[in-house]
Short mmCIF file of C-alpha atoms in Angstrom, two decimals:
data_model
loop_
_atom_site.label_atom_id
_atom_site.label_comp_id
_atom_site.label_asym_id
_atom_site.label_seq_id
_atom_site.Cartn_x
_atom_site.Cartn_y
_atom_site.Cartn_z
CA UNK A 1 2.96 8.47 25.49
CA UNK A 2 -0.05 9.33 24.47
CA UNK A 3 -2.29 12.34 25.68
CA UNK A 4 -5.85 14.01 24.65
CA UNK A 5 -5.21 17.09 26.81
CA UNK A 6 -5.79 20.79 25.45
CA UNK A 7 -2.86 21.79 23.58
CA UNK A 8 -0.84 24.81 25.45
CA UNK A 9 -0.50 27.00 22.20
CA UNK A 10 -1.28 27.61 18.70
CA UNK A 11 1.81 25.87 17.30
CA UNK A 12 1.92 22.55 17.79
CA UNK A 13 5.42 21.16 16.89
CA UNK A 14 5.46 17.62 15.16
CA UNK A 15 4.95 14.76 17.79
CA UNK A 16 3.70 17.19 20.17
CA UNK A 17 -0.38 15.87 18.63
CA UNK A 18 0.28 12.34 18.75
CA UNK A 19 -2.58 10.09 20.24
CA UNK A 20 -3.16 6.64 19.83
CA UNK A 21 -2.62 5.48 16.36
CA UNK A 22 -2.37 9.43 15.05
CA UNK A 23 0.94 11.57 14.68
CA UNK A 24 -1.16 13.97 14.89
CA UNK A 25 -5.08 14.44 15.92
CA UNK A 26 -6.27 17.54 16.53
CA UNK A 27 -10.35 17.97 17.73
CA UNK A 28 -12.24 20.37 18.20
CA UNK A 29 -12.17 19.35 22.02
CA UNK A 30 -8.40 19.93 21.80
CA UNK A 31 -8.03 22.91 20.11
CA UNK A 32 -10.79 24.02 22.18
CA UNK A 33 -13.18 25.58 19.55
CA UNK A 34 -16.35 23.84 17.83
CA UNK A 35 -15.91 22.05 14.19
CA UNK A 36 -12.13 21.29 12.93
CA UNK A 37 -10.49 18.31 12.95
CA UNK A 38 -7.58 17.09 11.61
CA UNK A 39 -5.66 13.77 11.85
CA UNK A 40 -2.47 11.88 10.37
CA UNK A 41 -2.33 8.08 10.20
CA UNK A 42 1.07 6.60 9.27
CA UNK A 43 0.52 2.94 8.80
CA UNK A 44 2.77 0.54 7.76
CA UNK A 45 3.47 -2.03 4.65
CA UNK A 46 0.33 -4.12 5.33
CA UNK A 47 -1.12 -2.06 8.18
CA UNK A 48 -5.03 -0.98 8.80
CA UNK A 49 -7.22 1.06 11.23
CA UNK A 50 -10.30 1.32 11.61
CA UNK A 51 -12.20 4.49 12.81
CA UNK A 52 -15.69 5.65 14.24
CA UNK A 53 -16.73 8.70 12.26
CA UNK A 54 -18.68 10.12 15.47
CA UNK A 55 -20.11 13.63 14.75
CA UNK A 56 -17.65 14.38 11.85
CA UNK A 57 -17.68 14.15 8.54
CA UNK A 58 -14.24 13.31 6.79
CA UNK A 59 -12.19 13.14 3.92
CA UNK A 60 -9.28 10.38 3.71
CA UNK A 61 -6.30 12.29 1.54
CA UNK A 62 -2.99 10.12 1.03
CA UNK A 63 -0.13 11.94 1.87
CA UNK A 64 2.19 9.53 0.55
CA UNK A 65 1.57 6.24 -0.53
CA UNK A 66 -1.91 4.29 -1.68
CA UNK A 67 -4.89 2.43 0.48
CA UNK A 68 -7.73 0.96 0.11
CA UNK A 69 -10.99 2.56 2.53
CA UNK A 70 -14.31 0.21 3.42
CA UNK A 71 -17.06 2.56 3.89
CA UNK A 72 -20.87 2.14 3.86
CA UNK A 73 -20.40 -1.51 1.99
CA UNK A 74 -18.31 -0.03 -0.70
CA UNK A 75 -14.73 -0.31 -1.44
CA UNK A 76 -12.74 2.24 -2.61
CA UNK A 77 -9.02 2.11 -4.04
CA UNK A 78 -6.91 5.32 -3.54
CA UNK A 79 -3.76 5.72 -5.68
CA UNK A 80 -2.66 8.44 -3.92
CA UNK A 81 0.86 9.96 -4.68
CA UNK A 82 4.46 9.16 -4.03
CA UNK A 83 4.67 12.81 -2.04
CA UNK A 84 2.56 15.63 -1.19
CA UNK A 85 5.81 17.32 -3.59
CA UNK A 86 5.26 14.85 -6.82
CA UNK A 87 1.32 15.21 -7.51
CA UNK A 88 -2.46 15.48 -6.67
CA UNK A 89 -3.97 12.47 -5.06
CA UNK A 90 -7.38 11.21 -5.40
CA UNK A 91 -9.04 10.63 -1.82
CA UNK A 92 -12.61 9.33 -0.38
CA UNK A 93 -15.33 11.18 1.50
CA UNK A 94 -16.80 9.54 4.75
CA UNK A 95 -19.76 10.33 6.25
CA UNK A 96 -20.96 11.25 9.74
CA UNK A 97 -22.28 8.51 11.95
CA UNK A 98 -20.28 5.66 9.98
CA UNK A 99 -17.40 3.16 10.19
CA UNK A 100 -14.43 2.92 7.95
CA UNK A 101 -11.54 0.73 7.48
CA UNK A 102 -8.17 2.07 6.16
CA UNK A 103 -5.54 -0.21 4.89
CA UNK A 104 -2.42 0.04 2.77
CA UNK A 105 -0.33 -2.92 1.34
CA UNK A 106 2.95 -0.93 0.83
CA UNK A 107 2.56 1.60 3.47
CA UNK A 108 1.80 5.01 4.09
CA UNK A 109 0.86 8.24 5.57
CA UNK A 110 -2.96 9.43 5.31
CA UNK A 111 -4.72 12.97 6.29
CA UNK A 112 -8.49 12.22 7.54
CA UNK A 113 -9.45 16.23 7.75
CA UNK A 114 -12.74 16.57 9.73
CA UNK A 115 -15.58 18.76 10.55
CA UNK A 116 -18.66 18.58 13.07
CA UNK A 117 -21.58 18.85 10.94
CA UNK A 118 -25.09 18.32 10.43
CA UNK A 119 -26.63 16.40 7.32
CA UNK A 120 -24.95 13.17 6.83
CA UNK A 121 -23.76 12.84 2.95
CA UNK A 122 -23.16 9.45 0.89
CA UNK A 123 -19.73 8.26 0.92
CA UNK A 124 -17.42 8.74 -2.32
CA UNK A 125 -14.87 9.02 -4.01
CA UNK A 126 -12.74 11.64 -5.31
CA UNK A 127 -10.75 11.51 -8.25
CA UNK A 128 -7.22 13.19 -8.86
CA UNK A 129 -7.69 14.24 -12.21
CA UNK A 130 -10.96 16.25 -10.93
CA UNK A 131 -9.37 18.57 -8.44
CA UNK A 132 -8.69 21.51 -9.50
CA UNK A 133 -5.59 23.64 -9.71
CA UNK A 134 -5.42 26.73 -9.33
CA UNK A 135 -1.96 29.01 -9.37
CA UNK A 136 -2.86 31.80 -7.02
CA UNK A 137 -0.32 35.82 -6.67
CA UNK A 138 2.60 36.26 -8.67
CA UNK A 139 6.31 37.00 -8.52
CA UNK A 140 7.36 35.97 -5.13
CA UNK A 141 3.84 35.96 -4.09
CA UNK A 142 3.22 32.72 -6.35
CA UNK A 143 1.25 29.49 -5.14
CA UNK A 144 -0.29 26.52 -5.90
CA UNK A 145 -3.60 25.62 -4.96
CA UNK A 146 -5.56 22.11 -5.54
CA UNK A 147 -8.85 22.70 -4.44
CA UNK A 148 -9.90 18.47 -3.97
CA UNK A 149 -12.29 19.55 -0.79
CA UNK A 150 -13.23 22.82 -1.53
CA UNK A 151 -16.28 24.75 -1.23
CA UNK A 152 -17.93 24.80 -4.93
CA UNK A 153 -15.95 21.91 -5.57
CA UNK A 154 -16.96 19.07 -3.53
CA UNK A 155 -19.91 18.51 -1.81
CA UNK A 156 -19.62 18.49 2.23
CA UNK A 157 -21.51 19.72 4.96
CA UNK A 158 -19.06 22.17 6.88
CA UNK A 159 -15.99 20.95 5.87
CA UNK A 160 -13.48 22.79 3.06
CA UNK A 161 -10.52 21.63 2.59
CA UNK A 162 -7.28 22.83 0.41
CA UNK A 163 -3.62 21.84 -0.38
CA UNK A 164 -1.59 25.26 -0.56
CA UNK A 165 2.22 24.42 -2.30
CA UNK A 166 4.88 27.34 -2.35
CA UNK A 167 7.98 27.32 -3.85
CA UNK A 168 11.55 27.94 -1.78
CA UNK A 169 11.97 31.49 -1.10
CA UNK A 170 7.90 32.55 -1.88
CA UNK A 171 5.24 34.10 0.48
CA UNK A 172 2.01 32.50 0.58
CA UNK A 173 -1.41 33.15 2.35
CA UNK A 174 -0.73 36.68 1.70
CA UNK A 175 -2.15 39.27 1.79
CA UNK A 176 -2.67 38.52 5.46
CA UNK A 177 -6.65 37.96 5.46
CA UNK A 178 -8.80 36.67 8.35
CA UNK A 179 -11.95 34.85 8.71
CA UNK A 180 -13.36 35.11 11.77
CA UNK A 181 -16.66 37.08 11.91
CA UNK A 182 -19.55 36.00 10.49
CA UNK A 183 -20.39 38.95 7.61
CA UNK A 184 -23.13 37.32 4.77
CA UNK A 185 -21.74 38.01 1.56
CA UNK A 186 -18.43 39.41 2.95
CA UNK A 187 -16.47 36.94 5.53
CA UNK A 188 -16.83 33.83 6.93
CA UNK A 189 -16.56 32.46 10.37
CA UNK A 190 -13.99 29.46 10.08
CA UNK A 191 -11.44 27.94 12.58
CA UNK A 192 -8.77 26.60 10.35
CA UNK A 193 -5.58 24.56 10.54
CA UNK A 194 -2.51 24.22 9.00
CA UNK A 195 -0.77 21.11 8.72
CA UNK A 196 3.12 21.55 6.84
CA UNK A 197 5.51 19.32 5.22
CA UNK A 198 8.73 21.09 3.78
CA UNK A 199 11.11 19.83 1.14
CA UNK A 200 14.40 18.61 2.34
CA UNK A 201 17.40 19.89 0.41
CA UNK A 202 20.94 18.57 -0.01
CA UNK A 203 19.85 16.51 2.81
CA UNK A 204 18.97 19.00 4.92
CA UNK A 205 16.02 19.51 6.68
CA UNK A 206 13.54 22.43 5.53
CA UNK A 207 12.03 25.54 7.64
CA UNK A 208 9.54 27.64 7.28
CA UNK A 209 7.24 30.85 8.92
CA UNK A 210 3.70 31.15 9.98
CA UNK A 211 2.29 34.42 11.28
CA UNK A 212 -1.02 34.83 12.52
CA UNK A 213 -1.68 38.44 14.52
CA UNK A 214 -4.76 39.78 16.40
CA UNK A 215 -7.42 40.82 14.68
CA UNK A 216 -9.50 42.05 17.58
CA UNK A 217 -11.87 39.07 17.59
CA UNK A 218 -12.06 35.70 19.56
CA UNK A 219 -9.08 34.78 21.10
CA UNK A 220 -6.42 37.22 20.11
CA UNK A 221 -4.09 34.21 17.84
CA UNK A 222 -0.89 35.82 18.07
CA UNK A 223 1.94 33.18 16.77
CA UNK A 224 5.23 33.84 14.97
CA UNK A 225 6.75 30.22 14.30
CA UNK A 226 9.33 28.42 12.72
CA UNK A 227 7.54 25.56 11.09
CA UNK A 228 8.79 22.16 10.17
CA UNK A 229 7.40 19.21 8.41
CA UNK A 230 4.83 17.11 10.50
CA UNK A 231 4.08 21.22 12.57
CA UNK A 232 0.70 22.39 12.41
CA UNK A 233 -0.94 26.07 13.47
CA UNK A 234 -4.34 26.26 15.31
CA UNK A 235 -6.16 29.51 13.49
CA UNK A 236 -9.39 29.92 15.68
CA UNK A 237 -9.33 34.21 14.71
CA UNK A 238 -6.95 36.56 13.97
CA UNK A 239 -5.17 37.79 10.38
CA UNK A 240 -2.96 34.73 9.02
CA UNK A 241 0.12 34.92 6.86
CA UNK A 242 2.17 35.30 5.65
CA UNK A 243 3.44 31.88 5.25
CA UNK A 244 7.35 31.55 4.68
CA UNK A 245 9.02 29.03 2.60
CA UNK A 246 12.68 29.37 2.79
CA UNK A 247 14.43 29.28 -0.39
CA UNK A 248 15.52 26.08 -1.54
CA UNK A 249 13.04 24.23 0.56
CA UNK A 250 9.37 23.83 -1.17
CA UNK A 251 6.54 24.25 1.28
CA UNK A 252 3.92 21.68 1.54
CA UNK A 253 0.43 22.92 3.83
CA UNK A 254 -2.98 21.53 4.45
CA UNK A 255 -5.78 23.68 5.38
CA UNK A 256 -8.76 22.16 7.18
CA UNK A 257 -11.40 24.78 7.92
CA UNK A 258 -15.05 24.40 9.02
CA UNK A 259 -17.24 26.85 10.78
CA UNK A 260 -20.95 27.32 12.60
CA UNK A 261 -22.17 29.50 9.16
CA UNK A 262 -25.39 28.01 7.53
CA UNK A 263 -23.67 27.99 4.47
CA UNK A 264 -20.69 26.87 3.58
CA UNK A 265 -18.34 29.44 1.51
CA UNK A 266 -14.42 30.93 1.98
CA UNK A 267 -15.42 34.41 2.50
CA UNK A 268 -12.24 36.52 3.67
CA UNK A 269 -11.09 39.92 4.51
CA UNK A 270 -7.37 41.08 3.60
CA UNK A 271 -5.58 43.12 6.39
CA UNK A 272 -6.28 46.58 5.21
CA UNK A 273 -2.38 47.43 4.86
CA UNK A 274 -1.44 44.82 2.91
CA UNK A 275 -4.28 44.71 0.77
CA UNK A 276 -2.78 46.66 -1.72
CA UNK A 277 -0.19 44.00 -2.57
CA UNK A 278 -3.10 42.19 -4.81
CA UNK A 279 -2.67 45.70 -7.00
CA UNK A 280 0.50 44.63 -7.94
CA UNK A 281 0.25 41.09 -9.52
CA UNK A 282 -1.27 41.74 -12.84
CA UNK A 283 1.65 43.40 -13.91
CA UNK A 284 4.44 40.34 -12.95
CA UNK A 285 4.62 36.63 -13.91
CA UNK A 286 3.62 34.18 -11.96
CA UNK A 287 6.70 32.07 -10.69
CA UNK A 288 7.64 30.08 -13.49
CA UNK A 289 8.23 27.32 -11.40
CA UNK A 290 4.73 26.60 -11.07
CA UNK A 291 2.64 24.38 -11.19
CA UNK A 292 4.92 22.08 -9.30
CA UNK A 293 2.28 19.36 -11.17
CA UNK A 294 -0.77 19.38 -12.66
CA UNK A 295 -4.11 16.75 -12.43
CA UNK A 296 -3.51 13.72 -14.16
CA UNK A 297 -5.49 13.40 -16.97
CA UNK A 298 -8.79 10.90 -16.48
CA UNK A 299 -12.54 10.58 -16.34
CA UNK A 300 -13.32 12.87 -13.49
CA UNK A 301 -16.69 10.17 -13.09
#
């Protein structure tokens, strides 16, 4: 069954943002705020869909597996990556007021992330060997960042757009920070969404934690959740993270973020009692289990 109604809360289990052909699709309309969008095509060995891009500009990231996208009389091949776990994946930028066509020979599972915006860009593609990765904290603070869609990086509109990997038993999107006042040259007013995927282990399912608490603006985002692959968190205000992976299961999230600002930047504030925490890292290692993988080597065209 299929449903576009409002979602009840800020953590929306997996299944619970199915519609149509998405497992999940999340729109602004939805989530009841202005500019993010996320959704998560699973398509099968020889399946396609085509989309309307509407108001939204959007960036097709494989998940898992490869496809090839039609856009604006060009054809672009995406390699993608076995798992969100084994590498960085190239991916294609669509622009607003367009049509696309997605289609995958052996199969696969696709992010489109999406923000309402303004100027309409030329489609392109991205390649994986020009995203960057960054390894962001130390000690048990340690993550991995690849920055494909974000801003400074790649050219968009509104949208910015991250992959955020932390190892079993790490805290991540800590110190808790928030973005949700607009402050030029100091914060940055951005709804933002996590999508997760956690490593099984010894054939076991994996867990996680996602806190977001009031920050006194907007809608007072309180959620304390156990998260599980195919989960995602609505963050329209409030002070998010930490994020939990529980050890022996890797945590996989995506972060879609777009906002009303004139200018598109990740400007955040750290939660004045836990800001201190950043004092600390210079004098421990980062986890030596990262990077889980680096950018493949290429042309980055």
């Amino acid at each position: 069954m299929t449903t576009t109604d409002p979602f009840p809360g800020f953590h929306v289990q997996a299944g619970k943002a199915a519609d149509g052909p998405y497992a999940v699709d999340i729109t602004p309309e939805r989530a009841g705020w202005g500019y993010s969008s996320l959704r998560v095509l699973d398509l099968p060995p020889g399946g396609s869909h085509s989309l309307a891009t509407g108001d939204s500009e959007w960036i097709v990231l494989p998940l898992s597996g490869g496809c090839t996208v039609i856009a604006e009389g060009e054809t672009f091949e995406l390699h993608g990556r076995e798992s969100v776990f084994s590498g960085v994946s190239d991916f294609v930028y669509l622009p607003r007021d367009s049509h696309a066509r997605i289609a995958s020979g052996a199969g696969g599972r696709f992010a489109l992330t999406g923000a309402r915006c303004e100027r309409r860009l030329p489609a392109r593609y991205g390649p994986a060997s020009a995203v960057p990765v960054e390894l962001r904290g130390s000690g048990n603070c340690s993550r991995q960042v690849n920055n494909f869609g974000a801003a400074g990086v790649f050219a968009c509109d509104k949208l910015i757009a991250v992959e955020v990997l932390t190892p079993g038993g790490n805290w991540s999107s800590y110190p808790p920070h928030k973005h949700d006042q607009c402050r030029p040259g100091e914060e940055s007013e951005l709804e933002e969404i996590y999508y997760f995927e956690i490593a099984e282990a010894h054939g076991n399912e994996g867990i996680g934690y996602q806190r977001v608490s009031p920050s006194g603006h907007g809608r007072g985002t309180d959620v304390l959740a156990e998260v599980r692959s195919g989960d995602t968190v609505l963050i329209p205000d409030g002070w998010h993270g930490p994020s939990i992976a529980a050890p022996g299961h890797d945590m996989y999230y995506l972060n879609v973020m777009a906002g009303p600002g004139a200018e598109r930047a990740w400007l955040i504030c750290d939660h004045p009692d836990h800001a201190w925490i950043r004092s600390t890292w210079p004098d421990q290692a980062v986890d030596p289990r990262l990077p889980l993988y680096q950018a493949p080597a290429g042309d980055p065209r």
